[in-house]
Amino acid sequence: MNRSSRPRTVTAIATALTAGMLVVGCSSSSGGKKAEEGGDTAAAGKANTPRMKIAMITHAASGDTFWDLVRKGAKVAAAKDNVELVYSSDPNAGNQANLIQNAVDQKVDGIAITMAKPSAMKDAVAKARKAGIPVVGLNSGLDSWKEQGLLSYFGQDESVAGEAFGERLNKLGAKHNICVIHEQGNVSLEARCAGVKKTFEGTTENLYVNGTDMPSVKSTIAAKLKQNSKIDYVVTLGAPFALTAVQSAADTGGKAKVATFDLNKDLVQAVEEGDVQLAVDQQPYLQGYLAIDGLWLYKTNGNFSGGGEEPVLTGPAFVDKSNIGAIAKFATKGTR
């Protein structure tokens, strides 16, 4: 998306997002490298269109529950649309590109991908397009989907989300935060922290951690908090990391509070209990659902979500104690 077209009045955005949380809503996986057919827990398909095969290929790392929600949404859409869903993931960009090539070789009917590291996906996407396979993007790669010729994009604008987050921290009276990036080089995560830094009136420091090693994440955050007692907020970019940051803050006995991007069932409880001050919901279930449904609509009726020109935004929306009850029941079911 053209940066110049992005709304700049972040305060107004933040207010609207909170109010609109129920209208709209990086990150985790149980998938690993192995690809497998999805939809096993979803309802029987209802579409009478010919059976088709769609591959969903993400950059999910093992153990990140965010991606379980993406996958659930994809399974439900696949069951409804009479689609065989083949899901695979790898946090290594080169390996993810190889998975795209594997899908091309299997002559699937459509491919849904994340582009946390867009340049690594470029050649594989071009091969899919050359083979006549439609490709849509979800979750990450907002600034690259049109350039690489994807049909549609489903996700949130991470820069806008970060800017709105920074404004919210200002309202909370925060003075000094660390923004914890759990995957170096991931464009979506970098955009979030850059957005926070842009609008936050205090001090923002980026802290890089190894997101695949949670004990290391915990110790690295704790060490930073011990090193600088002025840090009053830890900003994390995924629910599992927020819950770990809560432990780090408790271990140091300091004043630092935790706020985060993204939700899962345990994070909802943490917000209810006040351990996490707020979260930004980008609706991963909806991202997975729309990506598969969008490909089905294109194949069966020639539709382009967003007209092929604009992304379909699934967030962000702020969640805190004031409105967490409205989505808690859905989180309990494992769909928010």
XYZ file of C-alpha atoms in Angstrom:
336
model
C 0.000 0.000 0.000
C 1.225 3.469 -0.759
C 2.507 5.005 2.473
C 1.123 8.393 1.502
C -2.416 7.037 1.541
C -2.210 5.904 5.151
C -4.278 7.903 7.677
C -2.042 10.017 9.861
C -4.371 11.073 12.695
C -3.344 8.296 15.005
C -5.270 9.469 18.041
C -8.521 9.360 16.110
C -7.583 5.966 14.762
C -6.912 4.582 18.210
C -10.268 5.788 19.494
C -12.132 4.395 16.524
C -10.365 1.058 16.771
C -11.386 0.556 20.367
C -14.981 1.445 19.649
C -15.040 -0.779 16.600
C -13.458 -3.838 18.156
C -16.466 -6.059 17.643
C -16.788 -5.131 14.004
C -13.237 -6.069 13.037
C -10.816 -7.668 14.966
C 3.418 -11.923 14.502
C 2.435 -15.023 15.909
C 2.632 -18.963 16.408
C 2.313 -22.476 14.995
C 1.702 -26.108 15.640
C 2.641 -26.863 12.043
C 6.420 -26.887 11.554
C 7.822 -27.928 8.187
C 5.468 -30.841 7.694
C 2.524 -30.086 5.435
C -0.757 -31.728 6.220
C -4.369 -31.580 5.174
C -6.501 -29.310 7.339
C -10.200 -29.065 8.056
C -10.333 -32.225 10.162
C -12.090 -30.479 13.034
C -14.319 -28.237 10.950
C -17.849 -28.815 9.764
C -18.549 -30.689 6.533
C -18.193 -28.674 3.342
C -21.323 -27.018 2.011
C -20.243 -25.698 -1.394
C -21.209 -27.742 -4.456
C -18.315 -26.330 -6.491
C -15.630 -28.739 -7.741
C -13.107 -29.875 -5.152
C -9.940 -27.789 -5.210
C -6.624 -27.823 -3.343
C -5.237 -24.695 -1.678
C -1.874 -24.414 0.088
C -1.353 -22.078 3.039
C 2.325 -21.430 3.764
C 3.344 -19.278 6.734
C 6.493 -18.230 8.576
C 5.156 -19.660 11.835
C 7.615 -20.923 14.422
C 6.806 -23.990 16.477
C 4.973 -23.227 19.719
C 3.495 -19.840 18.768
C -0.237 -20.169 19.380
C -1.097 -17.186 17.191
C -0.888 -19.413 14.138
C -3.256 -21.958 15.602
C -5.958 -19.293 15.258
C -4.985 -18.506 11.654
C -5.137 -22.179 10.840
C -8.513 -22.706 12.506
C -10.053 -19.939 10.423
C -8.542 -21.417 7.273
C -9.934 -24.859 8.117
C -13.452 -23.548 8.596
C -13.377 -21.703 5.278
C -11.929 -24.771 3.543
C -14.667 -27.021 4.920
C -17.358 -24.595 3.790
C -15.869 -24.161 0.329
C -15.137 -27.837 -0.448
C -11.396 -27.120 -0.388
C -8.565 -29.481 0.509
C -6.336 -27.316 2.689
C -2.634 -28.140 2.798
C -0.878 -26.209 5.554
C 2.873 -25.893 6.061
C 5.193 -23.444 7.795
C 8.819 -22.596 8.397
C 10.295 -19.523 10.123
C 13.323 -19.700 7.828
C 12.550 -17.520 4.803
C 14.489 -19.711 2.382
C 12.691 -22.817 3.552
C 9.348 -21.034 3.315
C 10.141 -20.146 -0.297
C 10.911 -23.825 -0.945
C 7.490 -24.730 0.457
C 5.905 -22.357 -2.039
C 7.840 -24.081 -4.818
C 6.607 -27.456 -3.529
C 3.030 -26.188 -3.771
C 3.649 -25.042 -7.336
C 5.075 -28.459 -8.196
C 1.928 -30.067 -6.761
C -0.148 -27.877 -9.089
C -2.412 -26.591 -6.352
C -5.340 -24.360 -7.276
C -4.276 -21.468 -5.061
C -1.653 -20.406 -2.522
C -1.982 -18.212 0.576
C 1.307 -16.938 2.009
C 2.780 -14.689 4.670
C 5.684 -12.448 3.715
C 7.599 -11.603 6.872
C 10.701 -11.346 4.655
C 9.274 -10.340 1.275
C 12.470 -10.366 -0.762
C 12.966 -14.066 -0.023
C 9.499 -14.858 -1.388
C 9.798 -12.935 -4.641
C 11.146 -15.646 -6.950
C 8.848 -18.370 -5.608
C 5.797 -16.115 -5.965
C 6.822 -15.274 -9.528
C 7.013 -18.990 -10.364
C 3.529 -19.539 -8.926
C 2.143 -16.703 -11.038
C 3.910 -18.025 -14.146
C 2.274 -21.397 -13.499
C -1.127 -19.684 -13.430
C -1.650 -20.226 -9.690
C -3.334 -17.309 -7.878
C -1.580 -16.151 -4.697
C -2.953 -14.083 -1.818
C -1.107 -12.647 1.166
C -2.033 -12.547 4.812
C -0.654 -11.259 8.109
C 2.674 -9.838 6.902
C 3.985 -8.182 3.772
C 1.503 -5.311 3.446
C 3.997 -3.106 1.632
C 4.980 -5.813 -0.861
C 1.828 -7.690 -1.893
C 0.937 -5.464 -4.842
C 4.534 -5.194 -6.024
C 4.796 -8.988 -6.132
C 1.488 -9.369 -7.964
C -0.625 -10.992 -5.258
C -4.383 -10.912 -5.779
C -5.311 -9.665 -2.308
C -3.955 -9.061 1.175
C -5.657 -9.778 4.510
C -4.222 -8.308 7.714
C -3.551 -5.111 9.590
C -1.365 -2.120 8.794
C 1.422 -2.682 11.311
C 2.748 0.876 11.119
C -0.666 2.348 11.919
C -1.114 -0.227 14.691
C 2.243 0.732 16.179
C 1.486 4.440 16.030
C -1.864 3.932 17.724
C -0.130 1.801 20.360
C 2.322 4.606 21.076
C -0.550 7.035 21.555
C -2.193 4.616 23.974
C 1.023 4.370 25.998
C 1.038 8.163 26.244
C -2.467 8.065 27.723
C -1.347 5.444 30.227
C 1.401 7.773 31.408
C 4.278 5.592 30.258
C 7.708 7.226 30.076
C 10.168 4.563 28.961
C 9.401 1.305 27.133
C 11.286 -1.524 25.546
C 9.793 -3.010 22.373
C 10.656 -6.710 22.280
C 11.248 -8.063 18.750
C 11.226 -11.858 18.747
C 12.293 -12.368 15.110
C 14.979 -10.111 13.694
C 14.346 -9.032 10.108
C 10.578 -9.624 10.229
C 9.202 -6.528 8.494
C 5.885 -6.614 10.355
C 7.521 -6.695 13.788
C 9.981 -3.951 12.874
C 7.079 -1.807 11.609
C 5.210 -2.201 14.889
C 8.121 -0.981 16.989
C 8.895 1.826 14.551
C 5.273 2.949 14.803
C 5.390 2.913 18.599
C 8.580 4.982 18.570
C 7.084 7.508 16.151
C 4.185 8.571 18.371
C 5.375 7.689 21.880
C 6.404 10.827 23.722
C 8.849 9.045 25.994
C 11.801 6.778 25.261
C 11.503 3.591 23.177
C 14.258 1.002 22.904
C 14.147 -2.107 20.718
C 15.188 -5.332 22.414
C 15.911 -8.329 20.176
C 15.315 -11.793 21.584
C 15.322 -15.333 20.228
C 11.624 -16.083 19.950
C 12.204 -19.820 19.561
C 13.853 -20.036 23.002
C 11.385 -18.827 25.615
C 13.693 -19.278 28.652
C 16.167 -17.035 26.836
C 13.394 -14.509 26.133
C 12.542 -14.438 29.823
C 16.132 -13.964 30.985
C 16.936 -11.338 28.334
C 13.933 -9.192 29.291
C 14.691 -9.606 32.992
C 18.322 -8.598 32.457
C 17.240 -5.458 30.608
C 14.812 -4.496 33.363
C 17.507 -4.964 36.006
C 19.932 -2.918 33.947
C 17.559 0.048 33.614
C 15.093 0.706 36.419
C 13.505 3.582 34.451
C 11.742 1.152 32.094
C 8.063 1.255 33.052
C 6.524 -0.686 30.127
C 7.501 -3.823 28.250
C 5.879 -3.910 24.800
C 5.764 -7.378 23.262
C 4.673 -8.372 19.764
C 2.894 -11.639 20.498
C 0.818 -13.165 23.278
C 3.297 -15.870 24.405
C 6.009 -13.245 24.765
C 3.720 -11.000 26.800
C 3.039 -13.811 29.268
C 6.764 -14.457 29.524
C 7.429 -10.742 30.039
C 4.988 -10.768 32.960
C 7.191 -13.406 34.583
C 10.328 -11.394 33.840
C 8.853 -8.277 35.426
C 7.775 -10.235 38.488
C 11.225 -11.776 38.857
C 12.903 -8.373 38.855
C 10.447 -6.936 41.364
C 10.343 -3.678 39.449
C 7.559 -1.364 38.338
C 7.454 -2.388 34.681
C 4.042 -3.222 33.230
C 3.315 -5.274 30.125
C 1.306 -4.387 27.004
C 1.236 -6.398 23.808
C 0.143 -6.999 20.266
C -2.017 -10.065 19.560
C -4.236 -12.293 21.656
C -4.756 -15.870 22.708
C -6.858 -17.553 25.386
C -4.251 -17.216 28.120
C -3.578 -13.594 27.220
C -7.286 -12.786 27.578
C -7.151 -14.083 31.138
C -4.030 -12.029 31.815
C -5.830 -8.873 30.660
C -8.840 -9.731 32.827
C -6.578 -10.163 35.857
C -4.573 -7.009 35.159
C -1.246 -8.732 34.496
C -1.270 -7.330 30.948
C -2.551 -3.788 30.528
C -3.774 -4.012 26.938
C -3.493 -5.959 23.705
C -4.002 -5.202 20.029
C -6.213 -7.707 18.214
C -5.627 -8.223 14.485
C -8.049 -11.195 14.303
C -5.805 -14.031 13.075
C -8.781 -16.408 12.738
C -10.345 -13.951 10.303
C -7.094 -13.628 8.361
C -6.955 -17.384 7.781
C -10.623 -17.584 6.904
C -10.581 -14.700 4.431
C -7.412 -15.887 2.687
C -8.924 -19.271 1.807
C -12.374 -17.884 1.059
C -10.829 -15.170 -1.105
C -9.049 -17.721 -3.271
C -12.216 -19.812 -3.569
C -14.215 -16.770 -4.644
C -11.593 -15.885 -7.230
C -11.499 -19.405 -8.653
C -15.281 -19.856 -8.710
C -16.510 -16.345 -9.468
C -13.561 -14.180 -10.481
C -13.803 -11.945 -7.394
C -10.898 -9.824 -6.103
C -11.063 -8.950 -2.404
C -10.221 -5.276 -2.067
C -10.603 -4.980 -5.809
C -6.991 -6.080 -6.117
C -6.008 -2.512 -5.190
C -6.490 -2.137 -1.436
C -5.779 -4.522 1.454
C -8.608 -6.003 3.483
C -7.866 -4.846 7.032
C -8.671 -7.175 9.933
C -7.410 -4.863 12.663
C -6.076 -3.363 14.797
C -8.466 -3.102 17.721
C -7.510 -2.385 21.328
C -8.495 -4.818 24.046
C -8.247 -3.949 27.738
C -10.189 -4.501 30.950
C -13.006 -2.280 29.744
C -13.980 -4.521 26.821
C -12.233 -7.867 27.277
C -15.480 -9.504 28.377
C -16.986 -9.011 24.936
C -14.528 -11.406 23.304
C -13.587 -13.653 26.242
C -16.211 -16.253 25.316
C -14.795 -16.522 21.805
C -11.246 -16.789 23.140
C -12.370 -19.658 25.356
C -13.480 -21.490 22.201
C -10.060 -20.859 20.712
C -11.189 -18.604 17.876
C -9.991 -15.162 19.171
